[in-house]
PDB file of C-alpha atoms and ligand atoms in Angstrom:
ATOM      1  CA  MET A   1     115.393 124.648  42.632  1.00  0.00           C
ATOM      2  CA  ILE A   2     117.420 122.146  44.671  1.00  0.00           C
ATOM      3  CA  VAL A   3     119.985 123.543  47.120  1.00  0.00           C
ATOM      4  CA  THR A   4     122.268 122.304  49.883  1.00  0.00           C
ATOM      5  CA  LEU A   5     122.668 124.333  53.076  1.00  0.00           C
ATOM      6  CA  THR A   6     125.454 123.800  55.591  1.00  0.00           C
ATOM      7  CA  GLN A   7     125.510 124.844  59.226  1.00  0.00           C
ATOM      8  CA  GLN A   8     128.642 124.576  61.371  1.00  0.00           C
ATOM      9  CA  PHE A   9     128.814 123.465  65.001  1.00  0.00           C
ATOM     10  CA  ASN A  10     131.780 123.077  67.336  1.00  0.00           C
ATOM     11  CA  PHE A  11     132.472 121.046  70.423  1.00  0.00           C
ATOM     12  CA  ASP A  12     135.476 120.152  72.558  1.00  0.00           C
ATOM     13  CA  ALA A  13     135.837 116.647  73.911  1.00  0.00           C
ATOM     14  CA  SER A  14     138.328 114.048  75.071  1.00  0.00           C
ATOM     15  CA  HIS A  15     138.697 110.479  73.894  1.00  0.00           C
ATOM     16  CA  ARG A  16     141.078 107.594  73.684  1.00  0.00           C
ATOM     17  CA  LEU A  17     141.169 104.886  71.060  1.00  0.00           C
ATOM     18  CA  ASP A  18     141.762 101.849  73.227  1.00  0.00           C
ATOM     19  CA  HIS A  19     141.911  99.365  70.343  1.00  0.00           C
ATOM     20  CA  LEU A  20     145.085 100.970  68.988  1.00  0.00           C
ATOM     21  CA  PRO A  21     148.488  99.672  70.179  1.00  0.00           C
ATOM     22  CA  SER A  22     149.850 101.403  73.281  1.00  0.00           C
ATOM     23  CA  HIS A  23     152.656 103.051  71.281  1.00  0.00           C
ATOM     24  CA  HIS A  24     150.101 104.794  69.009  1.00  0.00           C
ATOM     25  CA  PRO A  25     149.556 108.427  70.173  1.00  0.00           C
ATOM     26  CA  CYS A  26     145.754 108.127  69.857  1.00  0.00           C
ATOM     27  CA  HIS A  27     145.762 105.302  72.404  1.00  0.00           C
ATOM     28  CA  ASN A  28     146.485 107.905  75.085  1.00  0.00           C
ATOM     29  CA  LEU A  29     143.863 110.193  76.606  1.00  0.00           C
ATOM     30  CA  HIS A  30     143.721 113.401  74.554  1.00  0.00           C
ATOM     31  CA  GLY A  31     141.221 115.909  73.197  1.00  0.00           C
ATOM     32  CA  HIS A  32     140.138 117.726  70.070  1.00  0.00           C
ATOM     33  CA  GLY A  33     138.261 120.854  69.103  1.00  0.00           C
ATOM     34  CA  TYR A  34     135.769 119.135  66.814  1.00  0.00           C
ATOM     35  CA  VAL A  35     134.087 120.943  63.943  1.00  0.00           C
ATOM     36  CA  VAL A  36     130.800 119.499  62.648  1.00  0.00           C
ATOM     37  CA  PHE A  37     129.153 120.515  59.378  1.00  0.00           C
ATOM     38  CA  VAL A  38     125.500 119.553  59.014  1.00  0.00           C
ATOM     39  CA  GLU A  39     124.220 119.589  55.437  1.00  0.00           C
ATOM     40  CA  VAL A  40     120.604 119.488  54.292  1.00  0.00           C
ATOM     41  CA  THR A  41     119.463 119.189  50.682  1.00  0.00           C
ATOM     42  CA  GLY A  42     116.097 119.796  49.104  1.00  0.00           C
ATOM     43  CA  GLU A  43     113.712 121.977  47.163  1.00  0.00           C
ATOM     44  CA  VAL A  44     113.471 125.698  47.912  1.00  0.00           C
ATOM     45  CA  ASP A  45     110.003 126.876  48.957  1.00  0.00           C
ATOM     46  CA  PRO A  46     109.145 129.599  46.405  1.00  0.00           C
ATOM     47  CA  LYS A  47     107.040 131.446  49.009  1.00  0.00           C
ATOM     48  CA  THR A  48     109.766 131.793  51.659  1.00  0.00           C
ATOM     49  CA  GLY A  49     112.809 131.568  49.400  1.00  0.00           C
ATOM     50  CA  PHE A  50     114.190 129.059  51.951  1.00  0.00           C
ATOM     51  CA  LEU A  51     114.905 125.362  51.928  1.00  0.00           C
ATOM     52  CA  ILE A  52     114.665 125.549  55.729  1.00  0.00           C
ATOM     53  CA  ASP A  53     115.232 128.197  58.379  1.00  0.00           C
ATOM     54  CA  TYR A  54     118.746 127.717  59.826  1.00  0.00           C
ATOM     55  CA  ARG A  55     117.099 128.037  63.236  1.00  0.00           C
ATOM     56  CA  GLU A  56     115.324 124.705  62.649  1.00  0.00           C
ATOM     57  CA  ILE A  57     118.647 123.001  61.908  1.00  0.00           C
ATOM     58  CA  TYR A  58     120.139 124.551  65.038  1.00  0.00           C
ATOM     59  CA  ASP A  59     117.226 123.381  67.194  1.00  0.00           C
ATOM     60  CA  ALA A  60     117.583 119.799  65.879  1.00  0.00           C
ATOM     61  CA  VAL A  61     121.365 119.609  66.258  1.00  0.00           C
ATOM     62  CA  LYS A  62     122.390 121.758  69.235  1.00  0.00           C
ATOM     63  CA  PRO A  63     121.000 119.467  71.983  1.00  0.00           C
ATOM     64  CA  LEU A  64     123.121 116.627  70.568  1.00  0.00           C
ATOM     65  CA  ILE A  65     126.230 118.811  70.354  1.00  0.00           C
ATOM     66  CA  ASP A  66     125.616 119.728  74.013  1.00  0.00           C
ATOM     67  CA  GLN A  67     125.652 116.009  74.911  1.00  0.00           C
ATOM     68  CA  LEU A  68     129.172 115.741  73.431  1.00  0.00           C
ATOM     69  CA  ASP A  69     130.664 119.111  74.368  1.00  0.00           C
ATOM     70  CA  HIS A  70     133.176 118.930  77.239  1.00  0.00           C
ATOM     71  CA  HIS A  71     132.517 115.229  77.714  1.00  0.00           C
ATOM     72  CA  HIS A  72     134.680 112.123  77.434  1.00  0.00           C
ATOM     73  CA  LEU A  73     133.471 110.509  74.202  1.00  0.00           C
ATOM     74  CA  ASN A  74     134.254 106.980  75.395  1.00  0.00           C
ATOM     75  CA  ASP A  75     131.460 107.442  77.968  1.00  0.00           C
ATOM     76  CA  ILE A  76     128.771 108.486  75.443  1.00  0.00           C
ATOM     77  CA  GLU A  77     125.938 105.968  75.241  1.00  0.00           C
ATOM     78  CA  GLY A  78     125.499 104.461  71.784  1.00  0.00           C
ATOM     79  CA  LEU A  79     129.026 105.331  70.659  1.00  0.00           C
ATOM     80  CA  PRO A  80     130.973 102.049  70.556  1.00  0.00           C
ATOM     81  CA  ILE A  81     134.225 103.642  69.353  1.00  0.00           C
ATOM     82  CA  ALA A  82     135.050 107.324  69.856  1.00  0.00           C
ATOM     83  CA  SER A  83     136.249 107.838  66.272  1.00  0.00           C
ATOM     84  CA  THR A  84     135.008 110.559  63.902  1.00  0.00           C
ATOM     85  CA  GLU A  85     133.427 107.805  61.787  1.00  0.00           C
ATOM     86  CA  TYR A  86     131.254 106.617  64.662  1.00  0.00           C
ATOM     87  CA  ILE A  87     130.556 110.138  65.939  1.00  0.00           C
ATOM     88  CA  ALA A  88     129.261 111.012  62.444  1.00  0.00           C
ATOM     89  CA  ARG A  89     126.940 107.997  62.496  1.00  0.00           C
ATOM     90  CA  TRP A  90     125.852 108.747  66.092  1.00  0.00           C
ATOM     91  CA  LEU A  91     124.842 112.265  65.029  1.00  0.00           C
ATOM     92  CA  TRP A  92     123.200 111.051  61.803  1.00  0.00           C
ATOM     93  CA  GLU A  93     120.995 108.502  63.595  1.00  0.00           C
ATOM     94  CA  ARG A  94     119.763 111.167  66.030  1.00  0.00           C
ATOM     95  CA  ILE A  95     119.376 114.088  63.614  1.00  0.00           C
ATOM     96  CA  LYS A  96     117.819 112.310  60.593  1.00  0.00           C
ATOM     97  CA  PRO A  97     114.474 111.522  62.316  1.00  0.00           C
ATOM     98  CA  LYS A  98     114.101 115.197  63.288  1.00  0.00           C
ATOM     99  CA  LEU A  99     115.489 116.562  60.022  1.00  0.00           C
ATOM    100  CA  PRO A 100     114.575 114.219  57.121  1.00  0.00           C
ATOM    101  CA  ILE A 101     116.314 116.467  54.565  1.00  0.00           C
ATOM    102  CA  LEU A 102     119.682 115.780  56.285  1.00  0.00           C
ATOM    103  CA  SER A 103     122.082 114.836  53.467  1.00  0.00           C
ATOM    104  CA  LYS A 104     125.565 114.763  55.029  1.00  0.00           C
ATOM    105  CA  ILE A 105     127.454 115.032  58.309  1.00  0.00           C
ATOM    106  CA  THR A 106     131.091 116.088  58.152  1.00  0.00           C
ATOM    107  CA  ILE A 107     133.340 116.010  61.213  1.00  0.00           C
ATOM    108  CA  SER A 108     136.828 117.399  61.503  1.00  0.00           C
ATOM    109  CA  GLU A 109     139.126 116.492  64.409  1.00  0.00           C
ATOM    110  CA  THR A 110     142.047 118.532  63.133  1.00  0.00           C
ATOM    111  CA  PRO A 111     142.404 121.181  60.421  1.00  0.00           C
ATOM    112  CA  LEU A 112     143.953 118.518  58.181  1.00  0.00           C
ATOM    113  CA  THR A 113     141.386 115.708  58.473  1.00  0.00           C
ATOM    114  CA  ARG A 114     137.664 115.222  57.999  1.00  0.00           C
ATOM    115  CA  CYS A 115     135.134 112.406  57.850  1.00  0.00           C
ATOM    116  CA  GLU A 116     131.990 112.606  55.719  1.00  0.00           C
ATOM    117  CA  TYR A 117     128.903 110.443  56.301  1.00  0.00           C
ATOM    118  CA  ARG A 118     125.727 110.285  54.195  1.00  0.00           C
ATOM    119  CA  GLY A 119     123.974 107.401  55.937  1.00  0.00           C
ATOM    120  CA  GLU A 120     124.472 103.760  55.057  1.00  0.00           C
TER     121      GLU A 120
HETATM  122 ZN1   ZN B 201     141.934 111.832  68.798  1.00  0.00          ZN
END
């Protein structure tokens, strides 16, 4: 039986999108309460009834969320642009080696928008 599990994480951070014209509101320094959904997909172990213990997902992801939480995203190493698209890839590249069954990262900056990334 193949299933997908999703675990939610949250972090608050500031950013500015310097490449946008100065009249664009996202050019200015501002912040978001980001919501991250980490999805894993795979075969359920018939002995445990689990695909994976949620605790293992938490242990793989939380240290990365801590690197972003209450930080200025423009200062994060390896993040060339502080957009949700690049944050999703930044998380993917760091989580996938620890969690090979990672199947999707979704990031929401506002309740009305979200970015989904499944690797290249
Ligand atoms: Zn923004």
